[in-house]
Short mmCIF file of C-alpha atoms in Angstrom, two decimals:
data_model
loop_
_atom_site.label_atom_id
_atom_site.label_comp_id
_atom_site.label_asym_id
_atom_site.label_seq_id
_atom_site.Cartn_x
_atom_site.Cartn_y
_atom_site.Cartn_z
CA MET R 1109 57.80 48.67 108.61
CA ILE R 1110 54.16 50.11 110.20
CA ARG R 1111 53.12 46.24 108.17
CA LYS R 1112 55.74 44.26 110.55
CA THR R 1113 54.18 45.96 113.70
CA LEU R 1114 50.63 45.66 113.35
CA SER R 1115 51.32 41.58 112.46
CA ALA R 1116 54.12 41.37 115.64
CA LEU R 1117 50.66 42.77 117.74
CA THR R 1118 47.81 40.48 116.58
CA LEU R 1119 50.12 37.59 117.43
CA VAL R 1120 50.95 39.60 120.80
CA ALA R 1121 46.97 39.63 120.79
CA ALA R 1122 46.04 35.97 119.51
CA ALA R 1123 49.11 34.12 121.75
CA PRO R 1124 46.55 34.20 124.88
CA LEU R 1125 43.94 32.15 123.07
CA ALA R 1126 47.14 30.06 121.30
CA SER R 1127 47.95 28.59 124.30
CA ALA R 1128 44.71 28.56 126.21
CA GLN R 1129 44.44 25.27 128.59
CA ALA R 1130 41.56 23.20 127.22
CA ILE R 1131 39.81 22.10 130.52
CA SER R 1132 36.34 19.71 129.50
CA MET R 1133 33.19 20.48 131.64
CA CYS R 1134 30.59 18.47 132.26
CA VAL R 1135 27.20 21.33 132.72
CA PHE R 1136 23.74 20.06 134.25
CA ASP R 1137 20.75 22.14 132.60
CA VAL R 1138 17.52 20.40 133.27
CA ILE R 1139 16.73 22.44 129.69
CA GLY R 1140 19.40 21.41 128.59
CA ALA R 1141 22.56 23.15 125.93
CA ASN R 1142 19.37 25.71 125.63
CA GLY R 1143 18.97 26.44 129.04
CA ASP R 1144 19.48 29.53 130.60
CA PHE R 1145 22.00 28.27 133.20
CA TYR R 1146 24.48 26.11 130.12
CA ASN R 1147 24.27 29.85 128.53
CA PHE R 1148 25.74 31.24 131.48
CA MET R 1149 28.35 28.51 131.53
CA GLU R 1150 28.74 29.60 128.25
CA ASP R 1151 29.54 33.32 129.33
CA TYR R 1152 31.80 32.33 132.19
CA ALA R 1153 33.54 30.20 129.79
CA LEU R 1154 33.71 32.69 127.75
CA GLU R 1155 35.27 34.86 130.62
CA MET R 1156 37.80 32.47 131.57
CA LYS R 1157 39.53 32.51 128.19
CA ALA R 1158 41.64 35.77 128.61
CA HIS R 1159 42.96 34.23 131.50
CA GLY R 1160 43.85 31.24 129.31
CA VAL R 1161 41.41 28.13 130.26
CA ASP R 1162 39.79 26.96 127.57
CA PHE R 1163 36.81 25.36 128.72
CA GLN R 1164 34.77 22.73 126.64
CA LEU R 1165 31.26 22.51 128.08
CA LYS R 1166 29.53 19.07 127.30
CA PRO R 1167 25.51 19.55 127.80
CA TYR R 1168 23.80 17.09 130.04
CA THR R 1169 19.88 17.02 131.27
CA ASP R 1170 20.37 14.47 133.78
CA GLU R 1171 22.57 16.17 136.74
CA GLY R 1172 23.79 11.91 137.74
CA VAL R 1173 25.07 11.23 134.33
CA ALA R 1174 26.48 14.24 134.76
CA ILE R 1175 28.41 13.41 138.12
CA GLY R 1176 28.81 10.25 136.92
CA ASP R 1177 30.88 11.12 133.40
CA PHE R 1178 32.57 13.35 135.49
CA ASN R 1179 33.33 10.70 138.23
CA ALA R 1180 34.73 7.75 135.28
CA GLY R 1181 37.33 10.69 133.77
CA GLN R 1182 34.87 11.88 130.54
CA CYS R 1183 35.36 15.65 131.96
CA ASP R 1184 37.88 17.43 133.72
CA ALA R 1185 35.24 19.24 135.71
CA VAL R 1186 31.86 19.28 135.81
CA ALA R 1187 29.48 22.54 136.60
CA ALA R 1188 26.17 21.04 139.66
CA THR R 1189 24.12 21.90 141.91
CA ASP R 1190 25.64 21.80 144.89
CA LEU R 1191 22.41 19.07 146.30
CA ARG R 1192 25.14 16.58 143.80
CA THR R 1193 28.35 17.96 144.04
CA ARG R 1194 28.68 17.85 148.68
CA PRO R 1195 30.65 14.33 148.18
CA TYR R 1196 33.64 16.56 146.44
CA ASN R 1197 33.27 19.34 148.90
CA ARG R 1198 31.06 19.39 152.39
CA PHE R 1199 32.35 23.11 153.05
CA THR R 1200 30.27 24.37 149.85
CA GLY R 1201 28.15 21.50 149.22
CA SER R 1202 26.30 23.18 152.89
CA ILE R 1203 25.57 26.49 151.87
CA SER R 1204 22.23 24.85 151.45
CA ALA R 1205 21.32 23.70 154.29
CA VAL R 1206 17.63 23.86 154.57
CA GLY R 1207 16.72 27.63 156.16
CA ALA R 1208 20.15 28.88 156.49
CA ILE R 1209 19.89 31.59 154.13
CA PRO R 1210 16.61 33.42 154.65
CA THR R 1211 17.44 36.46 151.62
CA TYR R 1212 19.97 37.01 148.73
CA ASP R 1213 21.42 39.61 150.69
CA ASN R 1214 22.29 37.11 152.60
CA LEU R 1215 23.44 34.84 149.65
CA LYS R 1216 25.67 37.61 148.35
CA THR R 1217 27.97 39.61 151.48
CA LEU R 1218 28.11 35.04 151.58
CA LEU R 1219 29.88 34.41 147.52
CA ALA R 1220 31.15 37.17 147.61
CA THR R 1221 33.40 36.22 151.22
CA LEU R 1222 33.61 32.66 149.27
CA ALA R 1223 35.28 34.51 146.66
CA GLN R 1224 38.21 36.14 148.22
CA PRO R 1225 41.85 35.07 148.15
CA LYS R 1226 41.55 34.05 152.07
CA ALA R 1227 38.57 31.51 151.49
CA ALA R 1228 40.78 29.60 149.11
CA PRO R 1229 42.42 26.79 151.18
CA LEU R 1230 38.16 26.15 152.01
CA MET R 1231 37.77 25.27 148.41
CA LYS R 1232 39.79 22.42 148.42
CA GLU R 1233 39.43 19.07 149.83
CA ASN R 1234 39.35 15.30 148.86
CA GLY R 1235 41.12 16.04 145.70
CA TYR R 1236 38.79 18.47 144.12
CA GLU R 1237 38.62 22.12 143.99
CA VAL R 1238 35.97 24.08 143.61
CA LEU R 1239 36.71 26.39 140.96
CA GLY R 1240 33.28 29.06 141.44
CA ILE R 1241 29.25 29.01 142.73
CA VAL R 1242 26.46 30.37 141.03
CA PRO R 1243 22.91 31.17 142.25
CA VAL R 1244 20.17 29.09 140.60
CA GLY R 1245 17.77 30.84 142.78
CA ALA R 1246 15.95 29.74 146.34
CA GLY R 1247 14.41 26.38 146.73
CA TYR R 1248 10.17 27.10 147.16
CA LEU R 1249 7.94 24.82 148.56
CA PHE R 1250 5.05 23.85 145.37
CA VAL R 1251 1.63 22.82 146.39
CA ASN R 1252 -1.89 21.67 145.05
CA ASP R 1253 -4.00 22.91 147.99
CA ARG R 1254 -3.21 26.64 149.36
CA SER R 1255 -3.69 24.67 152.58
CA ILE R 1256 -0.62 23.88 152.99
CA ASP R 1257 0.59 26.27 153.81
CA THR R 1258 2.18 25.81 157.37
CA ALA R 1259 4.61 22.61 159.06
CA GLY R 1260 1.55 21.30 160.67
CA GLU R 1261 -0.47 21.20 157.50
CA LEU R 1262 2.40 18.86 155.94
CA ALA R 1263 1.85 15.90 158.15
CA GLY R 1264 0.31 13.44 155.87
CA LYS R 1265 0.99 14.55 152.89
CA ARG R 1266 3.48 13.23 150.31
CA MET R 1267 6.85 14.93 149.01
CA ALA R 1268 8.86 14.39 146.07
CA THR R 1269 11.86 14.05 147.26
CA LEU R 1270 15.59 13.53 145.95
CA ASP R 1271 16.77 10.21 147.51
CA TYR R 1272 20.16 11.66 147.69
CA GLN R 1273 19.48 14.53 148.78
CA LYS R 1274 19.12 13.42 153.28
CA ASP R 1275 19.12 16.53 154.33
CA ALA R 1276 15.88 17.17 152.77
CA ILE R 1277 14.58 13.16 153.31
CA HIS R 1278 15.42 14.15 157.33
CA MET R 1279 12.99 17.39 156.81
CA VAL R 1280 10.40 15.55 155.11
CA ASN R 1281 10.31 12.37 158.17
CA TYR R 1282 10.29 15.29 160.42
CA VAL R 1283 7.17 16.91 159.60
CA LYS R 1284 6.13 13.81 159.49
CA ALA R 1285 5.11 13.85 155.32
CA THR R 1286 5.80 11.16 153.24
CA VAL R 1287 8.79 10.85 151.62
CA VAL R 1288 8.56 9.57 147.67
CA PRO R 1289 11.71 9.16 146.15
CA SER R 1290 12.44 10.80 142.80
CA ASP R 1291 15.06 12.34 141.22
CA ILE R 1292 15.91 15.64 139.36
CA THR R 1293 14.28 14.14 135.68
CA ASN R 1294 11.03 12.92 137.21
CA PHE R 1295 10.41 15.12 140.02
CA ALA R 1296 8.51 17.42 138.09
CA GLY R 1297 5.81 15.22 136.41
CA LYS R 1298 4.80 13.42 139.76
CA PHE R 1299 4.00 16.36 141.03
CA ASN R 1300 2.57 17.35 138.10
CA ASN R 1301 0.48 14.43 137.79
CA GLY R 1302 -0.55 14.08 140.88
CA SER R 1303 1.18 11.12 142.04
CA VAL R 1304 2.82 13.40 144.83
CA ASP R 1305 1.08 17.01 146.88
CA THR R 1306 4.60 18.99 147.18
CA ALA R 1307 7.25 19.31 145.00
CA TYR R 1308 10.53 22.08 146.25
CA ALA R 1309 12.24 23.25 143.56
CA PRO R 1310 13.64 26.54 142.05
CA ALA R 1311 11.31 29.23 140.27
CA PHE R 1312 12.78 28.84 137.25
CA ALA R 1313 11.01 25.56 137.59
CA TYR R 1314 7.38 27.19 137.38
CA GLN R 1315 7.73 27.72 133.76
CA ALA R 1316 10.92 25.16 132.42
CA LEU R 1317 9.60 21.99 133.92
CA GLU R 1318 6.21 23.36 134.01
CA LEU R 1319 4.84 23.07 137.65
CA TYR R 1320 2.12 25.16 136.44
CA LYS R 1321 0.31 22.64 135.64
CA GLY R 1322 0.87 20.58 139.41
CA ILE R 1323 0.03 23.65 140.59
CA GLY R 1324 -3.45 24.09 138.86
CA ASP R 1325 -6.61 26.04 140.37
CA LYS R 1326 -5.91 25.35 144.38
CA GLY R 1327 -2.19 25.54 144.35
CA GLY R 1328 0.50 27.48 144.50
CA ILE R 1329 4.62 28.20 145.59
CA VAL R 1330 4.71 28.96 149.80
CA ASP R 1331 7.05 32.43 149.56
CA TYR R 1332 9.74 31.04 152.20
CA PRO R 1333 13.18 30.65 150.69
CA LEU R 1334 13.63 26.56 152.45
CA ALA R 1335 17.13 26.84 151.27
CA GLN R 1336 19.64 28.25 148.77
CA LEU R 1337 21.02 26.33 145.80
CA THR R 1338 23.68 26.82 144.08
CA LEU R 1339 25.29 25.70 140.36
CA GLN R 1340 29.29 25.07 141.56
CA ILE R 1341 31.89 24.05 139.07
CA ILE R 1342 33.96 21.49 140.37
CA ALA R 1343 37.27 20.31 139.24
CA ARG R 1344 39.67 17.60 140.60
CA ASP R 1345 42.06 20.01 141.89
CA GLU R 1346 45.18 19.35 139.94
CA VAL R 1347 43.76 20.94 136.45
CA LEU R 1348 44.17 24.48 137.40
CA ASP R 1349 47.30 26.03 139.25
CA ASP R 1350 46.53 28.15 142.41
CA ALA R 1351 46.58 31.50 140.73
CA THR R 1352 44.23 30.36 138.06
CA ALA R 1353 41.65 28.12 140.21
CA GLN R 1354 40.98 31.38 142.62
CA LYS R 1355 40.69 34.33 139.16
CA ALA R 1356 38.37 31.68 138.09
CA ARG R 1357 36.73 32.17 141.24
CA GLU R 1358 36.30 35.67 141.02
CA VAL R 1359 35.60 36.00 137.66
CA ALA R 1360 32.62 33.46 138.94
CA TRP R 1361 31.10 35.98 141.32
CA ALA R 1362 31.40 39.02 139.24
CA MET R 1363 28.81 37.47 137.18
CA PHE R 1364 26.58 37.40 139.65
CA PRO R 1365 24.53 40.60 139.07
CA GLN R 1366 24.07 38.77 135.95
CA ALA R 1367 22.50 35.59 138.34
CA MET R 1368 20.80 37.89 140.09
CA ASP R 1369 19.08 39.41 136.89
CA LEU R 1370 18.36 36.26 135.98
CA ILE R 1371 16.98 34.70 139.27
CA ARG R 1372 14.88 37.65 140.08
CA GLY R 1373 12.99 38.08 136.45
CA GLN R 1374 12.35 34.16 137.01
CA GLU R 1375 11.09 34.95 139.68
CA SER R 1376 8.68 38.12 138.78
CA ALA R 1377 7.17 36.19 136.29
CA ILE R 1378 4.54 33.90 138.42
CA PRO R 1379 1.76 35.29 138.82
CA GLU R 1380 1.11 36.88 142.12
CA SER R 1381 -2.20 35.00 142.57
CA LYS R 1382 0.13 31.96 142.55
CA TRP R 1383 2.35 32.82 145.52
CA ILE R 1384 1.26 32.29 149.23
CA ARG R 1385 2.11 34.16 151.15
CA ILE R 1386 3.87 33.51 155.27
CA PRO R 1387 2.34 35.42 157.97
CA GLN R 1388 5.75 37.55 159.42
CA LYS R 1389 4.17 36.39 163.01
CA ASP R 1390 4.77 32.34 161.81
CA ILE R 1391 7.96 32.86 160.58
CA GLN R 1392 10.03 33.19 163.74
CA GLY R 1393 9.31 29.90 164.40
CA TYR R 1394 10.13 28.22 161.32
CA GLN R 1395 13.79 29.89 161.17
CA GLU R 1396 13.79 28.30 164.77
CA MET R 1397 12.38 24.19 163.27
CA PHE R 1398 15.81 24.92 160.55
CA ARG R 1399 17.81 25.98 163.04
CA GLN R 1400 16.93 23.15 165.70
CA ASN R 1401 17.35 20.25 162.22
CA ARG R 1402 20.76 22.24 161.02
CA LEU R 1403 22.06 21.81 164.67
CA GLU R 1404 20.85 18.15 164.33
CA MET R 1405 22.36 16.85 160.78
CA ARG R 1406 25.66 19.04 161.97
CA ASP R 1407 25.83 16.96 164.59
CA GLY R 1408 24.33 13.94 163.58
CA LEU R 1409 21.69 13.89 166.64
CA ASN R 1410 18.38 12.29 166.82
CA GLY R 1411 18.59 9.77 163.62
CA ALA R 1412 19.99 12.88 161.33
CA PRO R 1413 22.86 12.22 158.87
CA ASP R 1414 25.48 13.84 159.48
CA VAL R 1415 25.72 15.70 156.62
CA TYR R 1416 26.24 19.73 157.85
CA ASP R 1417 30.07 21.59 157.72
CA PRO R 1418 30.00 23.04 161.20
CA ARG R 1419 32.65 26.24 159.67
CA MET R 1420 29.53 26.45 157.40
CA LEU R 1421 26.90 26.70 159.28
CA SER R 1422 28.92 29.25 162.15
CA LEU R 1423 29.64 32.25 158.99
CA LEU R 1424 26.35 31.14 157.41
CA SER R 1425 25.24 31.85 161.87
CA LYS R 1426 27.14 35.08 161.71
CA ILE R 1427 26.03 36.63 158.12
CA ARG R 1428 22.65 35.88 159.23
CA CYS R 1429 23.54 37.99 162.88
CA ALA R 1430 25.32 40.71 161.34
CA SER R 1431 21.59 41.62 159.34
CA ASN R 1432 19.21 40.42 161.64
CA PRO R 1433 20.86 41.26 165.04
CA SER R 1434 17.55 40.90 167.10
CA ALA R 1435 16.86 37.23 166.25
CA SER R 1436 16.68 35.22 168.82
CA GLU R 1437 19.07 32.72 167.81
CA CYS R 1438 22.15 35.62 167.45
CA THR R 1439 22.44 34.84 171.95
CA ALA R 1440 21.08 31.73 172.51
CA GLU R 1441 22.94 29.13 173.73
CA ASN R 1442 23.67 26.76 171.26
CA ARG R 1443 23.92 29.85 168.27
CA GLU R 1444 25.38 27.37 164.88
#
């Protein structure tokens, strides 16, 4: 009798795994299967098995190829940066709007909000659905000369700029720097060999992409978050039912502390001497400059690309003003 009971319990425990829905996922990590974010996605996939989904991961070191294979139907889902996934969902693709999320606390508030069931309709667009959003870290400006510490100093400087990132191209032109078209596979090499004066990346690139070589003895990292980059998990919206898709977003959100531990570790590993600290008196000016650029790129004004979703910009404005109500933007007539 006991043996029969144990056998029955074993079958019940194995049932979810046996009936798990197999979903292939193209996963971008610049390091590949040994990268921190690929490993993070392995943990996510393991958590999702308990909810009846068996994500089968395939690593890619070239983000463009991962997106191409997803578009070609080689994968049911893709995990890539929001710089590449914006065409699938303009709302979540606007999380990386320039200067829109100045702190990790603001980012935490945003992602907690987006993981709630009431945000589910916003996760679907153009036949695709966002199954999770994972922080990659703030994007910083890496420079080969520490004197490049203000927007004015960027004029005439060569900047490695992702050729598909229209908002970055507009911003580079705005500060009168020179766009050097690049992609995720070669921007680090251009910075490291001196072909460009500046590059934009999260802290992990300091070691992983050896950007310390481009910094050398005279350069540094400007300590101001130009944007918050995220890894977004995108699937065709028929891949998962609504309840499971919501659970997938909640699983990703529950892993936020793990992602932030990783990011803070990467940032703290950079020697203090390599950071270029921005005076507090200059920050307000930068924030307003970025805000005006966001408005242009929300409305397609002054030749700017129409790339930002006004609903996301409005939400981010509310989050910033809740944490810093005295900011001038919070009473501006043209508030986002």
